[in-house]
């Protein structure tokens, strides 16, 4: 049985614990500074909880001892401390961060690591990169690679047409930070909330706009091989304009703590959500200009006798599948591992990856 240290007992941490401990193959120690959150963790004989501050280096090192891997489901701001401890203690490292700066720190740490450091293991970045790269590999010449992902309420009931389903810190961060893209073959940064577009799938209208971090390492992987590569978050129409009012006109992008308070006070959490995953690739195959697309929706569902939101399921399934694949010897066991290094068929046939099928 592999021993796992999970940092973070929030919505995603709870689901990760259910998946890993429920499989019967992992013993999970869940660490957080919030005792109330720790008390909500699934009750298995193979689950242990501990109140732990990641900045307490000696306590963190003690908990790392003997672990196969450490998983960060904590706020992106403390990723650095967890990754440093993983390298220091020779424990494999996984995280869910969409923050570009955090991933650069992890990549730099991997240069001197004797274990695997695998960041961005969730939905976007994460699974979306695995899908996009799997499609892109079919092409002799790549023109456009477009990635669109949205975690949306099934029954929108407010002007934003949105409910909280995951980390509020992560949500606001991706709305505020610069976005990577490849435009006309050049790697560039684009502003968040711009380049608004509209599309429909299954008769439902959506809008999409630039947000940060969703491409993961795809820009680096495909630079020089693709003319245009971008990632945009999908929402119901009208959402983006309200965000621009709040974040730019009212300058709440400079007071993200206030924005977080407003969102968590006014927007209810929901388990009744849907995750939309949409990839379109155009280019040449066998001398013909071809488009190949992937569109899929994942809904909230019952696991282990409890209802879980679609974003909890997809995000957690991504990181759990990566842990499983490493344990099975299907991923490099040393250095920096990109999401697109993962074979799509290995992922989608994995017992955790199957939640995306």
Short mmCIF file of C-alpha atoms in Angstrom, two decimals:
data_model
loop_
_atom_site.label_atom_id
_atom_site.label_comp_id
_atom_site.label_asym_id
_atom_site.label_seq_id
_atom_site.Cartn_x
_atom_site.Cartn_y
_atom_site.Cartn_z
CA UNK A 1 0.00 0.00 0.00
CA UNK A 2 1.45 3.36 -1.08
CA UNK A 3 1.57 6.09 1.55
CA UNK A 4 0.40 9.53 0.44
CA UNK A 5 0.65 12.92 2.14
CA UNK A 6 -2.18 15.19 0.97
CA UNK A 7 -1.79 18.88 1.72
CA UNK A 8 -5.19 20.59 1.81
CA UNK A 9 -8.54 19.44 3.23
CA UNK A 10 -10.81 21.57 1.07
CA UNK A 11 -13.42 20.55 -1.48
CA UNK A 12 -10.87 18.92 -3.78
CA UNK A 13 -8.84 17.39 -0.95
CA UNK A 14 -11.95 15.62 0.32
CA UNK A 15 -12.60 14.08 -3.10
CA UNK A 16 -8.96 13.04 -3.57
CA UNK A 17 -9.08 11.30 -0.19
CA UNK A 18 -12.26 9.45 -1.14
CA UNK A 19 -10.79 8.27 -4.43
CA UNK A 20 -7.39 7.18 -3.15
CA UNK A 21 -8.44 5.65 0.16
CA UNK A 22 -11.56 4.15 -1.41
CA UNK A 23 -9.42 2.29 -3.94
CA UNK A 24 -7.88 0.19 -1.19
CA UNK A 25 -4.36 0.77 -2.50
CA UNK A 26 -3.39 4.01 -0.77
CA UNK A 27 -2.98 5.17 2.81
CA UNK A 28 -3.68 8.92 2.93
CA UNK A 29 -2.49 11.38 5.56
CA UNK A 30 -4.43 14.63 5.12
CA UNK A 31 -2.79 17.79 6.47
CA UNK A 32 -4.37 21.21 6.94
CA UNK A 33 -4.47 24.05 9.48
CA UNK A 34 -8.29 23.91 9.63
CA UNK A 35 -9.54 21.31 12.11
CA UNK A 36 -13.14 21.72 10.94
CA UNK A 37 -12.12 20.87 7.37
CA UNK A 38 -10.08 17.89 8.55
CA UNK A 39 -13.12 16.55 10.43
CA UNK A 40 -15.01 16.33 7.12
CA UNK A 41 -12.54 13.94 5.51
CA UNK A 42 -13.88 10.52 4.44
CA UNK A 43 -13.75 7.95 7.22
CA UNK A 44 -11.51 5.05 6.24
CA UNK A 45 -9.06 3.03 8.30
CA UNK A 46 -6.47 4.15 5.76
CA UNK A 47 -7.11 7.88 6.32
CA UNK A 48 -5.29 9.90 8.97
CA UNK A 49 -5.61 13.65 9.57
CA UNK A 50 -3.16 16.08 11.10
CA UNK A 51 -3.14 19.82 11.80
CA UNK A 52 -0.01 21.05 10.04
CA UNK A 53 1.32 24.40 8.87
CA UNK A 54 3.38 23.97 5.69
CA UNK A 55 5.73 26.72 6.83
CA UNK A 56 6.75 24.57 9.81
CA UNK A 57 9.64 22.92 7.98
CA UNK A 58 10.54 20.35 10.64
CA UNK A 59 6.93 19.19 11.06
CA UNK A 60 6.48 18.98 7.30
CA UNK A 61 9.69 16.97 6.91
CA UNK A 62 8.52 14.59 9.63
CA UNK A 63 5.25 13.92 7.80
CA UNK A 64 7.06 13.42 4.49
CA UNK A 65 9.15 10.57 5.92
CA UNK A 66 8.31 7.24 4.32
CA UNK A 67 5.77 8.67 1.89
CA UNK A 68 5.55 7.64 -1.77
CA UNK A 69 4.21 11.04 -2.81
CA UNK A 70 2.95 14.38 -1.57
CA UNK A 71 -0.09 15.93 -3.27
CA UNK A 72 -0.80 19.65 -2.98
CA UNK A 73 -4.48 20.55 -2.97
CA UNK A 74 -3.63 23.68 -1.00
CA UNK A 75 -3.83 27.32 -2.18
CA UNK A 76 -1.34 28.06 -4.94
CA UNK A 77 0.48 30.60 -2.76
CA UNK A 78 2.04 27.83 -0.63
CA UNK A 79 2.96 25.46 -3.46
CA UNK A 80 6.60 26.50 -3.22
CA UNK A 81 7.01 25.29 0.37
CA UNK A 82 5.47 21.89 -0.38
CA UNK A 83 7.53 21.35 -3.53
CA UNK A 84 10.76 22.33 -1.76
CA UNK A 85 10.00 19.86 1.03
CA UNK A 86 9.28 17.10 -1.51
CA UNK A 87 12.68 17.56 -3.14
CA UNK A 88 14.39 17.83 0.24
CA UNK A 89 12.85 14.54 1.38
CA UNK A 90 12.98 12.67 -1.96
CA UNK A 91 9.19 12.29 -2.16
CA UNK A 92 7.35 12.42 -5.51
CA UNK A 93 5.38 15.66 -5.90
CA UNK A 94 2.02 16.43 -7.55
CA UNK A 95 -0.08 19.59 -7.56
CA UNK A 96 -3.18 21.17 -9.09
CA UNK A 97 -1.99 24.74 -9.54
CA UNK A 98 -2.88 26.83 -12.55
CA UNK A 99 -0.49 29.56 -11.42
CA UNK A 100 2.26 30.01 -14.01
CA UNK A 101 4.83 31.44 -11.58
CA UNK A 102 4.37 28.51 -9.17
CA UNK A 103 4.95 26.02 -11.97
CA UNK A 104 8.16 27.78 -12.96
CA UNK A 105 9.40 27.34 -9.39
CA UNK A 106 8.55 23.62 -9.49
CA UNK A 107 10.32 23.23 -12.83
CA UNK A 108 13.44 24.86 -11.46
CA UNK A 109 13.39 22.59 -8.40
CA UNK A 110 13.13 19.55 -10.67
CA UNK A 111 16.59 20.24 -12.09
CA UNK A 112 18.18 18.97 -8.88
CA UNK A 113 15.53 16.43 -7.91
CA UNK A 114 15.94 12.65 -7.70
CA UNK A 115 12.14 12.17 -7.70
CA UNK A 116 9.33 13.14 -10.08
CA UNK A 117 7.79 16.60 -9.86
CA UNK A 118 4.45 16.60 -11.68
CA UNK A 119 2.50 19.88 -11.41
CA UNK A 120 -0.79 20.98 -13.01
CA UNK A 121 -2.52 17.61 -12.61
CA UNK A 122 -6.15 18.75 -12.57
CA UNK A 123 -8.60 19.64 -15.32
CA UNK A 124 -7.09 22.79 -16.87
CA UNK A 125 -4.19 22.63 -16.77
CA UNK A 126 -4.14 18.88 -16.70
CA UNK A 127 -6.49 16.65 -18.63
CA UNK A 128 -7.13 19.30 -21.28
CA UNK A 129 -3.41 19.26 -22.17
CA UNK A 130 -3.38 15.46 -22.47
CA UNK A 131 -6.35 15.56 -24.86
CA UNK A 132 -5.03 18.46 -26.94
CA UNK A 133 -1.58 16.98 -27.38
CA UNK A 134 -2.99 13.56 -28.26
CA UNK A 135 -4.98 15.16 -31.09
CA UNK A 136 -2.14 17.46 -32.17
CA UNK A 137 0.25 14.52 -32.64
CA UNK A 138 -1.88 13.28 -35.55
CA UNK A 139 -1.06 16.36 -37.63
CA UNK A 140 1.89 16.86 -39.97
CA UNK A 141 1.45 20.65 -39.70
CA UNK A 142 -0.42 22.46 -36.95
CA UNK A 143 -2.33 25.64 -37.69
CA UNK A 144 -4.58 26.22 -34.67
CA UNK A 145 -4.95 24.49 -31.30
CA UNK A 146 -7.82 25.91 -29.24
CA UNK A 147 -8.64 24.73 -25.71
CA UNK A 148 -11.88 25.67 -23.93
CA UNK A 149 -12.95 24.53 -20.47
CA UNK A 150 -15.76 25.60 -18.18
CA UNK A 151 -17.00 24.45 -14.78
CA UNK A 152 -20.58 25.70 -14.78
CA UNK A 153 -23.79 25.37 -12.77
CA UNK A 154 -26.37 23.18 -14.47
CA UNK A 155 -29.06 25.62 -13.31
CA UNK A 156 -27.68 29.20 -13.37
CA UNK A 157 -29.71 31.51 -11.14
CA UNK A 158 -27.89 34.86 -10.90
CA UNK A 159 -26.59 37.60 -13.18
CA UNK A 160 -23.12 36.02 -13.31
CA UNK A 161 -24.75 32.68 -14.20
CA UNK A 162 -22.16 31.13 -11.94
CA UNK A 163 -21.76 29.31 -8.63
CA UNK A 164 -18.66 28.51 -6.63
CA UNK A 165 -17.49 24.95 -7.18
CA UNK A 166 -13.74 25.08 -6.48
CA UNK A 167 -10.99 27.28 -5.04
CA UNK A 168 -12.03 30.94 -4.94
CA UNK A 169 -8.36 31.97 -4.78
CA UNK A 170 -7.59 29.96 -7.92
CA UNK A 171 -10.65 31.34 -9.71
CA UNK A 172 -9.76 34.98 -9.08
CA UNK A 173 -6.10 34.38 -9.86
CA UNK A 174 -6.85 33.05 -13.35
CA UNK A 175 -9.10 36.08 -14.00
CA UNK A 176 -6.29 38.51 -13.08
CA UNK A 177 -2.96 37.13 -14.32
CA UNK A 178 -1.47 37.44 -17.84
CA UNK A 179 -2.23 34.56 -20.19
CA UNK A 180 0.24 32.62 -22.32
CA UNK A 181 -0.53 31.98 -25.99
CA UNK A 182 1.15 31.33 -29.30
CA UNK A 183 0.11 33.84 -31.98
CA UNK A 184 1.51 33.63 -35.51
CA UNK A 185 4.14 31.20 -34.27
CA UNK A 186 5.39 33.42 -31.43
CA UNK A 187 5.00 32.82 -27.70
CA UNK A 188 3.29 35.88 -26.22
CA UNK A 189 1.38 37.06 -23.17
CA UNK A 190 -2.20 38.26 -23.58
CA UNK A 191 -4.41 40.12 -21.09
CA UNK A 192 -7.04 38.20 -19.09
CA UNK A 193 -10.76 38.61 -19.84
CA UNK A 194 -10.07 39.66 -23.44
CA UNK A 195 -10.69 38.05 -26.86
CA UNK A 196 -14.31 37.24 -26.11
CA UNK A 197 -15.91 34.66 -28.39
CA UNK A 198 -19.20 32.78 -28.54
CA UNK A 199 -19.98 29.18 -29.45
CA UNK A 200 -22.69 26.55 -28.99
CA UNK A 201 -22.55 22.87 -28.03
CA UNK A 202 -25.63 20.65 -27.77
CA UNK A 203 -27.83 23.69 -28.38
CA UNK A 204 -26.46 25.61 -25.38
CA UNK A 205 -24.77 28.99 -25.89
CA UNK A 206 -21.45 29.76 -24.23
CA UNK A 207 -18.89 32.55 -24.23
CA UNK A 208 -15.15 32.13 -23.77
CA UNK A 209 -12.36 34.56 -22.91
CA UNK A 210 -8.69 34.58 -21.93
CA UNK A 211 -7.77 33.30 -18.49
CA UNK A 212 -4.38 32.43 -17.07
CA UNK A 213 -2.73 29.06 -16.60
CA UNK A 214 -4.99 26.69 -18.51
CA UNK A 215 -2.38 25.77 -21.11
CA UNK A 216 0.08 24.43 -18.58
CA UNK A 217 3.31 23.63 -20.45
CA UNK A 218 1.70 23.25 -23.89
CA UNK A 219 3.08 26.60 -25.09
CA UNK A 220 6.59 25.39 -24.41
CA UNK A 221 5.91 21.98 -25.97
CA UNK A 222 4.27 23.27 -29.15
CA UNK A 223 6.21 26.51 -29.68
CA UNK A 224 7.71 26.40 -33.17
CA UNK A 225 5.27 23.67 -34.20
CA UNK A 226 1.94 25.54 -34.15
CA UNK A 227 0.83 28.87 -35.57
CA UNK A 228 -1.83 29.67 -32.99
CA UNK A 229 -2.42 28.14 -29.56
CA UNK A 230 -4.71 29.53 -26.90
CA UNK A 231 -6.79 28.65 -23.85
CA UNK A 232 -10.05 30.32 -22.84
CA UNK A 233 -12.47 29.73 -20.01
CA UNK A 234 -16.07 28.96 -20.99
CA UNK A 235 -18.97 30.61 -19.20
CA UNK A 236 -22.60 31.36 -19.92
CA UNK A 237 -23.04 34.60 -21.93
CA UNK A 238 -22.78 37.83 -19.91
CA UNK A 239 -20.36 36.57 -17.27
CA UNK A 240 -17.25 38.20 -18.74
CA UNK A 241 -18.72 41.71 -18.89
CA UNK A 242 -19.64 41.65 -15.20
CA UNK A 243 -16.15 40.43 -14.33
CA UNK A 244 -14.58 43.30 -16.26
CA UNK A 245 -16.76 45.74 -14.32
CA UNK A 246 -15.73 44.25 -10.99
CA UNK A 247 -12.07 43.53 -11.62
CA UNK A 248 -11.04 46.32 -13.98
CA UNK A 249 -13.50 49.21 -13.73
CA UNK A 250 -13.88 48.87 -9.93
CA UNK A 251 -10.21 47.81 -9.64
CA UNK A 252 -10.89 44.75 -7.51
CA UNK A 253 -8.02 43.05 -9.32
CA UNK A 254 -5.88 45.19 -6.99
CA UNK A 255 -7.88 44.02 -3.95
CA UNK A 256 -8.34 40.33 -4.56
CA UNK A 257 -9.06 39.66 -0.88
CA UNK A 258 -12.14 41.89 -1.18
CA UNK A 259 -13.20 40.12 -4.38
CA UNK A 260 -12.87 36.78 -2.60
CA UNK A 261 -15.02 37.98 0.30
CA UNK A 262 -17.71 39.19 -2.11
CA UNK A 263 -17.76 35.95 -4.09
CA UNK A 264 -17.85 33.71 -1.02
CA UNK A 265 -20.54 35.85 0.64
CA UNK A 266 -22.82 36.20 -2.38
CA UNK A 267 -22.27 33.15 -4.59
CA UNK A 268 -23.54 29.83 -3.20
CA UNK A 269 -21.63 26.60 -3.63
CA UNK A 270 -23.37 23.95 -5.75
CA UNK A 271 -22.94 20.25 -6.39
CA UNK A 272 -25.24 20.55 -9.42
CA UNK A 273 -22.63 21.44 -12.00
CA UNK A 274 -21.23 20.39 -15.34
CA UNK A 275 -17.67 20.48 -16.67
CA UNK A 276 -17.34 21.32 -20.36
CA UNK A 277 -14.17 20.23 -22.19
CA UNK A 278 -13.73 21.40 -25.79
CA UNK A 279 -10.63 21.14 -27.98
CA UNK A 280 -10.35 22.04 -31.66
CA UNK A 281 -7.22 21.42 -33.74
CA UNK A 282 -6.72 22.39 -37.39
CA UNK A 283 -3.82 21.68 -39.71
CA UNK A 284 -2.60 19.23 -42.34
CA UNK A 285 -3.02 15.45 -42.34
CA UNK A 286 -1.96 13.52 -45.45
CA UNK A 287 -1.71 16.81 -47.35
CA UNK A 288 -5.28 17.91 -46.55
CA UNK A 289 -6.41 20.79 -44.34
CA UNK A 290 -8.32 19.04 -41.54
CA UNK A 291 -10.16 19.91 -38.33
CA UNK A 292 -10.31 17.43 -35.44
CA UNK A 293 -12.38 18.28 -32.37
CA UNK A 294 -13.12 16.82 -28.96
CA UNK A 295 -16.18 17.89 -26.97
CA UNK A 296 -17.23 16.23 -23.74
CA UNK A 297 -19.25 17.02 -20.63
CA UNK A 298 -18.82 15.54 -17.17
CA UNK A 299 -21.65 15.87 -14.66
CA UNK A 300 -21.89 15.74 -10.88
CA UNK A 301 -22.20 12.17 -9.64
CA UNK A 302 -22.37 9.86 -6.65
CA UNK A 303 -19.15 8.21 -5.48
CA UNK A 304 -18.80 6.26 -2.25
CA UNK A 305 -22.42 6.93 -1.34
CA UNK A 306 -22.08 10.72 -1.54
CA UNK A 307 -22.83 13.30 -4.23
CA UNK A 308 -19.81 15.15 -5.59
CA UNK A 309 -19.62 18.10 -7.98
CA UNK A 310 -18.29 17.62 -11.50
CA UNK A 311 -15.32 19.89 -10.82
CA UNK A 312 -14.45 17.91 -7.68
CA UNK A 313 -14.61 14.66 -9.66
CA UNK A 314 -12.62 15.84 -12.69
CA UNK A 315 -9.93 17.73 -10.79
CA UNK A 316 -9.40 14.92 -8.31
CA UNK A 317 -9.53 12.18 -10.94
CA UNK A 318 -6.73 13.94 -12.82
CA UNK A 319 -4.26 13.99 -9.95
CA UNK A 320 -5.25 10.52 -8.69
CA UNK A 321 -4.73 9.04 -12.15
CA UNK A 322 -1.27 10.61 -12.36
CA UNK A 323 -0.31 9.15 -8.97
CA UNK A 324 -1.60 5.74 -10.09
CA UNK A 325 0.30 5.90 -13.39
CA UNK A 326 3.54 6.80 -11.62
CA UNK A 327 3.03 3.94 -9.16
CA UNK A 328 2.53 1.59 -12.14
CA UNK A 329 5.75 2.72 -13.80
CA UNK A 330 3.98 4.47 -16.69
CA UNK A 331 5.51 7.90 -16.00
CA UNK A 332 9.12 9.06 -15.57
CA UNK A 333 10.14 8.67 -11.91
CA UNK A 334 12.58 11.57 -11.89
CA UNK A 335 12.61 15.22 -12.92
CA UNK A 336 9.92 17.52 -14.30
CA UNK A 337 7.00 15.69 -15.92
CA UNK A 338 4.57 17.54 -18.20
CA UNK A 339 0.92 16.61 -18.53
CA UNK A 340 1.40 16.04 -22.25
CA UNK A 341 4.07 13.43 -21.43
CA UNK A 342 1.18 11.15 -20.43
CA UNK A 343 -0.24 8.72 -22.97
CA UNK A 344 -3.94 9.49 -23.48
CA UNK A 345 -4.96 5.82 -23.58
CA UNK A 346 -3.04 5.08 -20.38
CA UNK A 347 -4.86 7.96 -18.70
CA UNK A 348 -8.40 7.34 -19.93
CA UNK A 349 -8.28 3.61 -19.15
CA UNK A 350 -6.95 4.21 -15.65
CA UNK A 351 -9.43 3.53 -12.83
CA UNK A 352 -9.40 7.22 -11.93
CA UNK A 353 -9.01 8.59 -15.45
CA UNK A 354 -12.18 6.72 -16.44
CA UNK A 355 -14.24 9.46 -14.78
CA UNK A 356 -13.45 11.54 -17.88
CA UNK A 357 -14.61 8.82 -20.28
#
